[in-house]
Every structure is written in C-alpha cells, then in structure tokens.
Short mmCIF file of C-alpha atoms and ligand atoms in Angstrom, two decimals:
data_model
loop_
_atom_site.label_atom_id
_atom_site.label_comp_id
_atom_site.label_asym_id
_atom_site.label_seq_id
_atom_site.Cartn_x
_atom_site.Cartn_y
_atom_site.Cartn_z
CA MET A 366 -85.16 7.20 -48.90
CA SER A 367 -88.79 8.23 -48.51
CA GLN A 368 -91.51 6.85 -50.79
CA THR A 369 -92.74 10.25 -51.97
CA ARG A 370 -91.50 11.51 -55.28
CA THR A 371 -91.39 15.26 -55.81
CA GLU A 372 -90.72 16.60 -59.29
CA ILE A 373 -87.70 18.93 -59.40
CA SER A 374 -89.76 21.28 -61.56
CA SER A 375 -92.05 21.91 -58.58
CA LEU A 376 -89.14 23.54 -56.74
CA GLY A 377 -87.29 25.18 -59.63
CA GLU A 378 -83.57 25.89 -59.55
CA PHE A 379 -83.65 28.32 -56.64
CA GLY A 380 -85.96 26.21 -54.51
CA LEU A 381 -83.72 23.22 -55.10
CA ILE A 382 -80.57 25.11 -54.10
CA GLN A 383 -82.34 26.35 -50.96
CA ARG A 384 -83.27 22.78 -50.14
CA ILE A 385 -79.68 21.57 -50.63
CA ASN A 386 -78.50 24.44 -48.42
CA LYS A 387 -80.87 23.52 -45.59
CA GLY A 388 -79.00 22.02 -42.67
CA ILE A 389 -75.57 22.78 -44.13
CA THR A 390 -73.56 24.64 -41.53
CA PRO A 391 -69.85 25.34 -41.88
CA ASN A 392 -67.52 23.12 -39.85
CA LEU A 393 -64.46 25.24 -40.43
CA PRO A 394 -63.69 28.66 -38.98
CA ASP A 395 -62.33 29.93 -42.30
CA THR A 396 -65.60 29.28 -44.19
CA VAL A 397 -67.04 32.81 -44.16
CA THR A 398 -69.91 32.41 -46.64
CA GLY A 399 -71.10 29.18 -48.21
CA ILE A 400 -73.97 28.62 -50.61
CA GLY A 401 -75.94 31.67 -51.74
CA ASP A 402 -73.70 34.23 -53.35
CA ASP A 403 -71.77 34.37 -56.64
CA ALA A 404 -68.77 32.80 -54.95
CA ALA A 405 -68.02 31.18 -51.61
CA VAL A 406 -65.87 33.29 -49.29
CA ILE A 407 -62.88 31.86 -47.44
CA ASP A 408 -60.87 33.64 -44.77
CA LEU A 409 -57.21 33.61 -45.82
CA GLY A 410 -56.05 35.82 -42.96
CA GLU A 411 -54.91 39.00 -44.73
CA GLU A 412 -57.68 38.81 -47.34
CA PHE A 413 -60.62 36.72 -48.50
CA GLY A 414 -60.40 33.89 -51.02
CA LEU A 415 -63.29 33.40 -53.45
CA LEU A 416 -64.35 30.07 -54.90
CA SER A 417 -66.93 29.49 -57.60
CA THR A 418 -67.92 26.78 -60.05
CA ASP A 419 -70.01 26.50 -63.21
CA LEU A 420 -71.11 23.61 -65.38
CA LEU A 421 -71.69 23.91 -69.13
CA LEU A 422 -73.47 21.06 -70.88
CA GLU A 423 -73.85 20.41 -74.57
CA GLY A 424 -77.51 20.57 -75.53
CA VAL A 425 -78.35 22.61 -72.42
CA HIS A 426 -75.93 25.52 -72.40
CA PHE A 427 -74.51 25.35 -75.89
CA ASP A 428 -75.19 23.83 -79.28
CA LEU A 429 -72.01 22.82 -81.09
CA SER A 430 -73.69 23.16 -84.48
CA PHE A 431 -73.27 26.92 -84.16
CA PHE A 432 -70.98 27.38 -81.17
CA PRO A 433 -67.31 27.39 -82.24
CA LEU A 434 -65.16 25.43 -79.77
CA LYS A 435 -62.69 28.27 -79.41
CA HIS A 436 -65.50 30.59 -78.30
CA LEU A 437 -66.79 27.92 -75.97
CA GLY A 438 -63.37 27.68 -74.31
CA TYR A 439 -63.31 31.45 -73.89
CA LYS A 440 -66.86 31.61 -72.54
CA SER A 441 -66.23 28.78 -70.04
CA VAL A 442 -63.52 30.85 -68.37
CA ALA A 443 -65.25 34.23 -68.79
CA VAL A 444 -68.48 33.16 -67.05
CA ASN A 445 -66.47 32.01 -64.04
CA VAL A 446 -64.40 35.19 -63.93
CA SER A 447 -67.73 37.03 -63.96
CA ASP A 448 -68.72 35.42 -60.64
CA ILE A 449 -65.46 36.60 -59.05
CA ALA A 450 -66.08 40.10 -60.46
CA ALA A 451 -69.53 40.02 -58.84
CA MET A 452 -67.85 39.72 -55.42
CA ASN A 453 -65.66 42.72 -56.32
CA GLY A 454 -62.74 40.29 -56.45
CA LYS A 455 -59.80 39.58 -58.70
CA PRO A 456 -59.65 36.20 -60.47
CA HIS A 457 -56.48 34.11 -60.02
CA GLN A 458 -56.59 30.39 -60.86
CA VAL A 459 -58.98 28.12 -62.77
CA THR A 460 -59.30 24.36 -63.07
CA ILE A 461 -61.26 22.80 -65.92
CA GLY A 462 -62.85 19.37 -66.10
CA ILE A 463 -63.96 18.09 -69.51
CA ALA A 464 -65.91 14.99 -70.47
CA LEU A 465 -65.51 14.13 -74.18
CA SER A 466 -67.22 11.65 -76.45
CA ASN A 467 -65.35 9.94 -79.29
CA ARG A 468 -67.01 12.44 -81.61
CA PHE A 469 -64.23 14.85 -80.63
CA SER A 470 -60.82 14.90 -82.26
CA VAL A 471 -57.54 16.06 -80.77
CA GLU A 472 -57.82 19.12 -83.02
CA ALA A 473 -61.23 19.93 -81.55
CA VAL A 474 -59.79 19.77 -78.04
CA ASP A 475 -56.92 22.02 -79.18
CA GLU A 476 -59.42 24.53 -80.46
CA PHE A 477 -61.33 24.56 -77.17
CA TYR A 478 -58.10 25.18 -75.26
CA GLU A 479 -57.10 27.97 -77.65
CA GLY A 480 -60.16 29.81 -76.37
CA VAL A 481 -59.35 28.91 -72.77
CA LYS A 482 -55.81 30.27 -73.17
CA LEU A 483 -57.06 33.48 -74.75
CA ALA A 484 -59.44 34.07 -71.84
CA CYS A 485 -56.69 33.26 -69.32
CA LYS A 486 -54.56 35.92 -71.02
CA ASP A 487 -57.37 38.49 -71.24
CA PHE A 488 -58.43 38.09 -67.60
CA ASN A 489 -54.94 37.40 -66.27
CA VAL A 490 -55.75 34.02 -64.71
CA ASP A 491 -53.80 30.75 -64.71
CA LEU A 492 -55.16 27.36 -65.71
CA VAL A 493 -53.70 25.14 -62.99
CA GLY A 494 -55.48 21.79 -63.31
CA GLY A 495 -58.64 19.91 -64.09
CA ASP A 496 -59.86 16.47 -65.04
CA THR A 497 -60.44 14.61 -68.31
CA THR A 498 -62.87 11.80 -68.84
CA SER A 499 -65.11 10.23 -71.46
CA SER A 500 -68.75 11.09 -71.94
CA ARG A 501 -71.68 9.24 -73.45
CA SER A 502 -73.87 12.29 -73.62
CA GLY A 503 -72.00 15.06 -75.37
CA LEU A 504 -69.47 17.55 -74.13
CA ILE A 505 -69.49 18.51 -70.46
CA ILE A 506 -67.34 21.34 -69.14
CA SER A 507 -66.85 22.07 -65.46
CA VAL A 508 -64.85 25.10 -64.40
CA ASN A 509 -63.72 26.07 -60.92
CA ILE A 510 -62.22 29.43 -60.18
CA PHE A 511 -60.31 30.89 -57.28
CA GLY A 512 -60.07 34.62 -56.68
CA ARG A 513 -59.03 37.07 -54.00
CA VAL A 514 -60.46 40.25 -52.55
CA ALA A 515 -59.40 42.66 -49.79
CA LYS A 516 -61.59 42.09 -46.73
CA ASP A 517 -62.95 45.64 -46.72
CA LYS A 518 -63.74 45.55 -50.45
CA ILE A 519 -65.85 42.40 -50.73
CA THR A 520 -69.33 42.92 -52.15
CA TYR A 521 -72.14 40.51 -51.35
CA ARG A 522 -75.63 40.21 -52.76
CA HIS A 523 -77.04 41.20 -49.37
CA GLY A 524 -75.81 44.77 -48.86
CA ALA A 525 -78.36 46.85 -50.82
CA ARG A 526 -80.07 49.59 -48.78
CA ALA A 527 -83.18 51.69 -49.40
CA GLY A 528 -82.24 54.80 -51.37
CA ASP A 529 -79.26 53.16 -53.11
CA LEU A 530 -78.98 53.63 -56.85
CA LEU A 531 -79.28 50.59 -59.08
CA CYS A 532 -76.55 50.36 -61.72
CA VAL A 533 -75.98 48.04 -64.62
CA THR A 534 -72.93 47.73 -66.87
CA GLY A 535 -72.96 47.49 -70.67
CA ASP A 536 -76.24 46.63 -72.34
CA LEU A 537 -78.88 43.96 -71.85
CA GLY A 538 -80.75 41.36 -73.85
CA GLY A 539 -78.16 40.99 -76.62
CA ALA A 540 -76.94 37.52 -75.67
CA TYR A 541 -80.46 36.11 -75.61
CA LEU A 542 -81.40 37.72 -78.92
CA GLY A 543 -78.16 36.48 -80.49
CA LEU A 544 -79.04 32.96 -79.40
CA GLN A 545 -82.54 33.24 -80.87
CA LEU A 546 -81.04 34.33 -84.21
CA LEU A 547 -78.53 31.47 -84.21
CA GLU A 548 -81.26 28.97 -83.41
CA ARG A 549 -83.49 30.35 -86.13
CA GLU A 550 -80.68 30.07 -88.69
CA LYS A 551 -80.01 26.52 -87.59
CA GLN A 552 -83.64 25.57 -88.22
CA VAL A 553 -83.55 27.25 -91.63
CA TYR A 554 -80.33 25.40 -92.48
CA LEU A 555 -81.76 22.06 -91.34
CA ALA A 556 -84.82 22.61 -93.51
CA ASN A 557 -82.72 23.61 -96.52
CA PRO A 558 -78.91 23.31 -96.38
CA ASN A 559 -78.61 25.50 -99.49
CA MET A 560 -79.99 28.52 -97.69
CA GLN A 561 -77.43 31.16 -96.76
CA PRO A 562 -77.51 32.40 -93.17
CA GLU A 563 -79.12 35.82 -92.77
CA LEU A 564 -77.03 37.26 -90.01
CA ASP A 565 -75.74 40.37 -91.75
CA GLY A 566 -75.64 43.36 -89.43
CA MET A 567 -76.21 41.12 -86.41
CA ASP A 568 -72.55 40.63 -85.50
CA TYR A 569 -72.85 42.40 -82.15
CA VAL A 570 -75.72 40.34 -80.73
CA ILE A 571 -74.16 37.12 -82.06
CA GLN A 572 -70.92 38.05 -80.35
CA ARG A 573 -72.81 38.77 -77.12
CA GLN A 574 -73.98 35.14 -77.15
CA LEU A 575 -70.79 33.48 -78.37
CA ARG A 576 -68.17 35.56 -76.65
CA PRO A 577 -69.35 37.21 -73.45
CA GLU A 578 -66.87 39.29 -71.48
CA ALA A 579 -66.59 39.34 -67.70
CA ARG A 580 -66.70 43.01 -66.64
CA MET A 581 -63.39 43.13 -64.77
CA ASP A 582 -62.78 46.45 -66.55
CA VAL A 583 -65.67 48.06 -64.64
CA ILE A 584 -64.53 46.51 -61.36
CA TYR A 585 -61.18 48.26 -61.74
CA GLU A 586 -62.77 51.52 -62.91
CA ILE A 587 -65.21 51.88 -60.02
CA ALA A 588 -62.43 51.07 -57.54
CA GLU A 589 -60.31 53.75 -59.21
CA ALA A 590 -63.21 56.19 -58.85
CA GLY A 591 -63.29 55.43 -55.12
CA VAL A 592 -66.69 53.70 -55.24
CA LEU A 593 -67.51 50.55 -53.30
CA PRO A 594 -70.85 48.98 -54.33
CA THR A 595 -73.17 48.06 -51.47
CA SER A 596 -74.30 44.89 -53.29
CA MET A 597 -73.51 43.18 -56.56
CA ILE A 598 -74.42 40.17 -58.73
CA ASP A 599 -73.51 39.18 -62.27
CA LEU A 600 -76.31 38.91 -64.83
CA SER A 601 -76.34 35.25 -65.79
CA ASP A 602 -80.09 34.64 -65.51
CA GLY A 603 -81.43 38.05 -66.53
CA LEU A 604 -81.97 41.35 -64.73
CA ALA A 605 -85.35 40.31 -63.30
CA SER A 606 -84.21 37.15 -61.63
CA ASP A 607 -80.82 38.49 -60.53
CA LEU A 608 -82.30 41.70 -59.09
CA LEU A 609 -84.77 39.58 -57.15
CA HIS A 610 -81.78 37.78 -55.59
CA ILE A 611 -80.27 41.08 -54.47
CA CYS A 612 -83.62 42.23 -53.08
CA ALA A 613 -84.42 38.94 -51.33
CA GLN A 614 -80.99 38.73 -49.73
CA SER A 615 -80.90 42.41 -48.78
CA GLY A 616 -84.50 42.53 -47.49
CA VAL A 617 -85.33 45.42 -49.84
CA GLY A 618 -87.34 46.18 -53.00
CA ALA A 619 -86.52 48.06 -56.18
CA VAL A 620 -87.94 50.23 -58.93
CA VAL A 621 -86.50 49.85 -62.44
CA PHE A 622 -87.28 52.42 -65.14
CA GLU A 623 -88.08 50.92 -68.51
CA GLU A 624 -86.66 53.95 -70.31
CA LYS A 625 -83.32 53.58 -68.51
CA LEU A 626 -82.69 49.97 -69.54
CA PRO A 627 -79.54 49.94 -71.69
CA ILE A 628 -80.39 48.19 -74.95
CA ASP A 629 -78.12 48.28 -77.99
CA ASP A 630 -79.54 49.43 -81.34
CA GLN A 631 -78.73 46.04 -82.80
CA SER A 632 -80.72 44.33 -80.03
CA PHE A 633 -83.73 46.46 -80.99
CA LEU A 634 -83.27 45.41 -84.62
CA ALA A 635 -82.88 41.75 -83.72
CA ALA A 636 -85.92 41.87 -81.45
CA THR A 637 -88.02 43.42 -84.23
CA GLU A 638 -86.87 40.78 -86.68
CA LEU A 639 -87.63 37.99 -84.23
CA LYS A 640 -90.96 39.57 -83.16
CA LEU A 641 -89.79 39.64 -79.56
CA SER A 642 -89.98 42.44 -77.03
CA PRO A 643 -86.56 44.04 -76.47
CA ILE A 644 -87.67 44.93 -72.92
CA THR A 645 -88.52 41.31 -72.14
CA ALA A 646 -85.15 40.27 -73.61
CA ALA A 647 -83.41 42.86 -71.41
CA LEU A 648 -85.29 41.78 -68.27
CA ASN A 649 -85.35 38.03 -68.71
CA GLY A 650 -82.81 37.22 -71.40
CA GLY A 651 -79.85 36.10 -69.37
CA GLU A 652 -76.25 35.29 -70.29
CA ASP A 653 -75.24 38.93 -70.75
CA TYR A 654 -72.70 38.56 -67.91
CA GLU A 655 -72.94 42.24 -67.14
CA LEU A 656 -72.83 43.42 -63.52
CA LEU A 657 -75.83 44.63 -61.55
CA PHE A 658 -74.85 46.62 -58.48
CA THR A 659 -76.07 49.18 -56.00
CA VAL A 660 -74.24 52.27 -54.77
CA PRO A 661 -75.10 54.95 -52.23
CA GLN A 662 -76.45 58.16 -53.78
CA SER A 663 -73.23 59.91 -52.79
CA ALA A 664 -71.37 57.75 -55.37
CA TYR A 665 -73.39 59.14 -58.28
CA ASP A 666 -71.08 62.02 -59.10
CA LEU A 667 -68.04 59.75 -58.99
CA ILE A 668 -69.26 57.33 -61.69
CA LYS A 669 -71.97 59.21 -63.59
CA ASN A 670 -69.62 59.95 -66.49
CA ASN A 671 -68.56 56.33 -66.97
CA PRO A 672 -70.23 55.36 -70.28
CA LYS A 673 -70.15 51.68 -69.30
CA ILE A 674 -72.54 52.28 -66.38
CA SER A 675 -76.30 52.95 -66.60
CA PHE A 676 -78.39 54.07 -63.64
CA VAL A 677 -81.57 52.06 -64.10
CA GLY A 678 -83.49 52.56 -60.87
CA TYR A 679 -83.29 52.64 -57.09
CA ILE A 680 -83.71 50.48 -54.03
CA THR A 681 -86.80 50.81 -51.80
CA ASP A 682 -87.59 49.58 -48.30
CA VAL A 683 -90.52 47.42 -49.46
CA ALA A 684 -89.06 43.93 -49.09
CA ASN A 685 -89.16 41.86 -52.29
CA GLU A 686 -91.36 44.31 -54.19
CA VAL A 687 -89.55 44.71 -57.50
CA LEU A 688 -91.36 47.00 -59.92
CA LEU A 689 -90.91 48.07 -63.51
CA HIS A 690 -91.84 51.73 -64.04
CA THR A 691 -93.04 51.62 -67.64
CA ASN A 692 -92.79 54.38 -70.22
CA GLY A 693 -96.56 54.74 -69.83
CA ASP A 694 -96.06 55.53 -66.10
CA ASN A 695 -97.46 52.25 -64.85
CA ARG A 696 -95.69 50.20 -62.21
CA ILE A 697 -95.81 46.47 -62.78
CA PRO A 698 -94.20 43.71 -60.70
CA ILE A 699 -91.09 42.11 -62.18
CA THR A 700 -91.08 38.36 -61.77
CA ALA A 701 -88.23 35.90 -62.14
CA GLN A 702 -87.90 33.56 -65.06
CA GLY A 703 -84.60 31.79 -64.34
CA TRP A 704 -84.05 28.17 -64.96
CA GLN A 705 -86.92 25.72 -64.83
CA GLN A 706 -86.60 22.05 -65.53
P1 ADP B 580 -74.48 31.86 -60.28
O1 ADP B 580 -75.60 32.09 -61.28
O2 ADP B 580 -73.90 33.09 -59.75
O3 ADP B 580 -73.44 30.86 -60.77
P2 ADP B 580 -76.20 29.99 -59.02
O4 ADP B 580 -77.57 30.54 -59.16
O5 ADP B 580 -75.74 28.93 -59.97
O6 ADP B 580 -75.17 31.19 -59.03
O7 ADP B 580 -76.00 29.45 -57.57
C1 ADP B 580 -76.39 30.21 -56.44
C2 ADP B 580 -75.66 29.67 -55.22
O8 ADP B 580 -76.00 28.30 -54.99
C3 ADP B 580 -74.14 29.70 -55.35
O9 ADP B 580 -73.62 30.03 -54.05
C4 ADP B 580 -73.79 28.28 -55.71
O10 ADP B 580 -72.48 27.94 -55.29
C5 ADP B 580 -74.84 27.48 -54.96
N1 ADP B 580 -75.17 26.18 -55.58
C6 ADP B 580 -75.74 25.95 -56.79
N2 ADP B 580 -75.92 24.63 -57.01
C7 ADP B 580 -75.45 23.99 -55.91
C8 ADP B 580 -75.34 22.62 -55.52
N3 ADP B 580 -75.75 21.64 -56.32
N4 ADP B 580 -74.81 22.34 -54.31
C9 ADP B 580 -74.37 23.33 -53.51
N5 ADP B 580 -74.45 24.64 -53.81
C10 ADP B 580 -74.97 24.98 -54.99
MG1 MG B 581 -73.25 34.79 -60.61
#
C-alpha cells in the first residue's frame, strides 16, 4: 500500500466508482457490460441477463424511528426492480442479505419480510436466497436482483442522440420532501414527545419516501405502444445527477424546461411549508425511483397521451452541457449533487 492517504470525499461516489472500474476488464465472453450502467449485462444466448445490487444501511438510507419495517422490506425490493426496469428488462429473482443487531425481534424480522413478500408479489419476482448475520452497527440490507431482457430491447445509459426527446415518468421531488417532513417531525417529537405529528394532507409525499414503486408499469406500456427508448436510467440520485450520467455516457448534452418538470401539488405544498424550492427538490431530491429516458422524436405521437409520461426537454449535441431553461427564459447549467461522503 502506498503512503499517501486520499480522502474519499475528494473523489465523491462517482469518482470512486470510476477508480474501482479502472483496469477491470472482463475475463469471460458472456460478460457484455460490467460496471457503469443500472445493471450488469450477461449474454445468456437467446437473451440478456441483468444483474444489479443495492445496499441499504440504517442511519444512512433509512431511520427506523419513522421507517416502518414492512415498508423497508418493500422498498428494498422495489429499488432493485427499478434498476432492472432502467435497462428495459423484466425482474425475475432476488436474494437478500440482512445483518441484524440484538435490538431486533423475530416479529420485527417477520414484518420486514411481509414487505419483501408484498413487493415480490407486486413485481412478480421470486425471493430465492440470501444471507443472515449479526450486526454491531444497526440494520444492513443487501439485495441482489436478476432480470432478463430481449437482446434487441435492452436500453443502456449510453444511447441518447441529439434531437431525442427527454421523458420522465410520474412526478419528481416528492420522496425528498417526504423525508424532510419526517425528519422535521422526528426533531419536534424528540424535543417534546407530547407534540402530535403535523403530517395531515402530506400522505402522498410521505408515501413517496416510504413506499416507492419501480415503474415496471411504464416499461410495459411503452413496449405496448411500440416505443423503444434510446437511453434510460432510474432516478435514484435526482434528475440532475442521473441526466448527467446519460449525457456523459452518450456524449451529448440536454436542455430541461423548468415549466415542464412534473411536480405534484402536494410537493409544492410541502416545499412551501419546509421553505425549500420545489424545483431544487425535483432536480436534486433523489429516491423518486421514476424513469428518465430518451426517445426519438418519431415516438412522440405514440406516447404523448400517456399521463404517466412528461416530456421535459431534449438532447443536444453539446457534450456534457446540461442546461435548465428557466421560466424567466434564462439557461443555467445543471450540476450534480449525488452522494458525497
Ligand atoms: P444505481 O444508482 O443505478 O444503483 P450506482 O450509481 O450505485 O448505480 O452505480 C453505478 C455503477 O457502478 C453500477 O454499474 C454499479 O454496479 C457500479 N458500482 C457501484 N459501486 C461499485 C463497487 N463498489 N464495485 C464495483 N462496481 C460498483
Ligand atoms: Mg439505477
């Protein structure tokens, strides 16, 4: 080991992954795509296999003081299904590793798996294995997922082309705003346990945080409409950072129209109450697990009437220049937030 010590924060998450990826070349002929997309791609002969993994850590990704275990079980599966959806694939099997401290009872584990089973039913996947161990630092959940996709239907992050339309499913910013509300209520409760939570009328944004859905419904609907996206990613880190991935990997730029960003009325209300910008929440919030994808202009007529899809901008040929066209007709660069240590 060298003597120099570099702080991980100096690289950030993406820099670190790039560094890990350096010098890794596939040894096997069936490894089609390794590190860098929402799932790894494996050649199964007739079709491609998809493999993805996600870690969820107590205190980093969830706070058990307001996150019900059943919802956590559901979310653990849903966020992995979302990565398979982002490759235009169909999820099949999951394995789940859990590390538990003695703080957890058998009933608590049951509750977690109730959520897992519900998600397996909703997304039609099978739980086929995992690992169980003890933990000294809270609950750790590790999920692996296997999916399949026809070879001519796979969608990578790198296929966006200048002139393509930029589409987003559902609405943005809700999950982040829901989390901010839950954290605020926790602080209020800690300061005075007699205070009642003030979450009336905020059920939608709370649900966006606690029970995200993978958008398999949209995957099936666009296929039905005869549309194959040119690129796709799921929105785990926020539109800004995830769009930058599409642009970087496709060698293109993008323009996003502020007025086209899909934001639910309740997200506007929550943002006002929290004194946060709903636009910033939509761009940088993360955890919405919606899909961001590009389609050729010719696909517009085929999906324009789908209420689950918003057309938020277009792809340009200016590599890595990602701009927000504001309501005041200014164009400002969109920068990534993502994960920082
Ligand atoms: P996502 O948000 O879609 O889960 P990530 O940003 O977590 O994707 O990861 C981007 C890519 O980097 C993926 O291909 C993922 O498999 C890979 N990756 C992340 N962490 C590591 C790691 N520690 N070692 C190898 N590959 C990694
Ligand atoms: Mg992803």
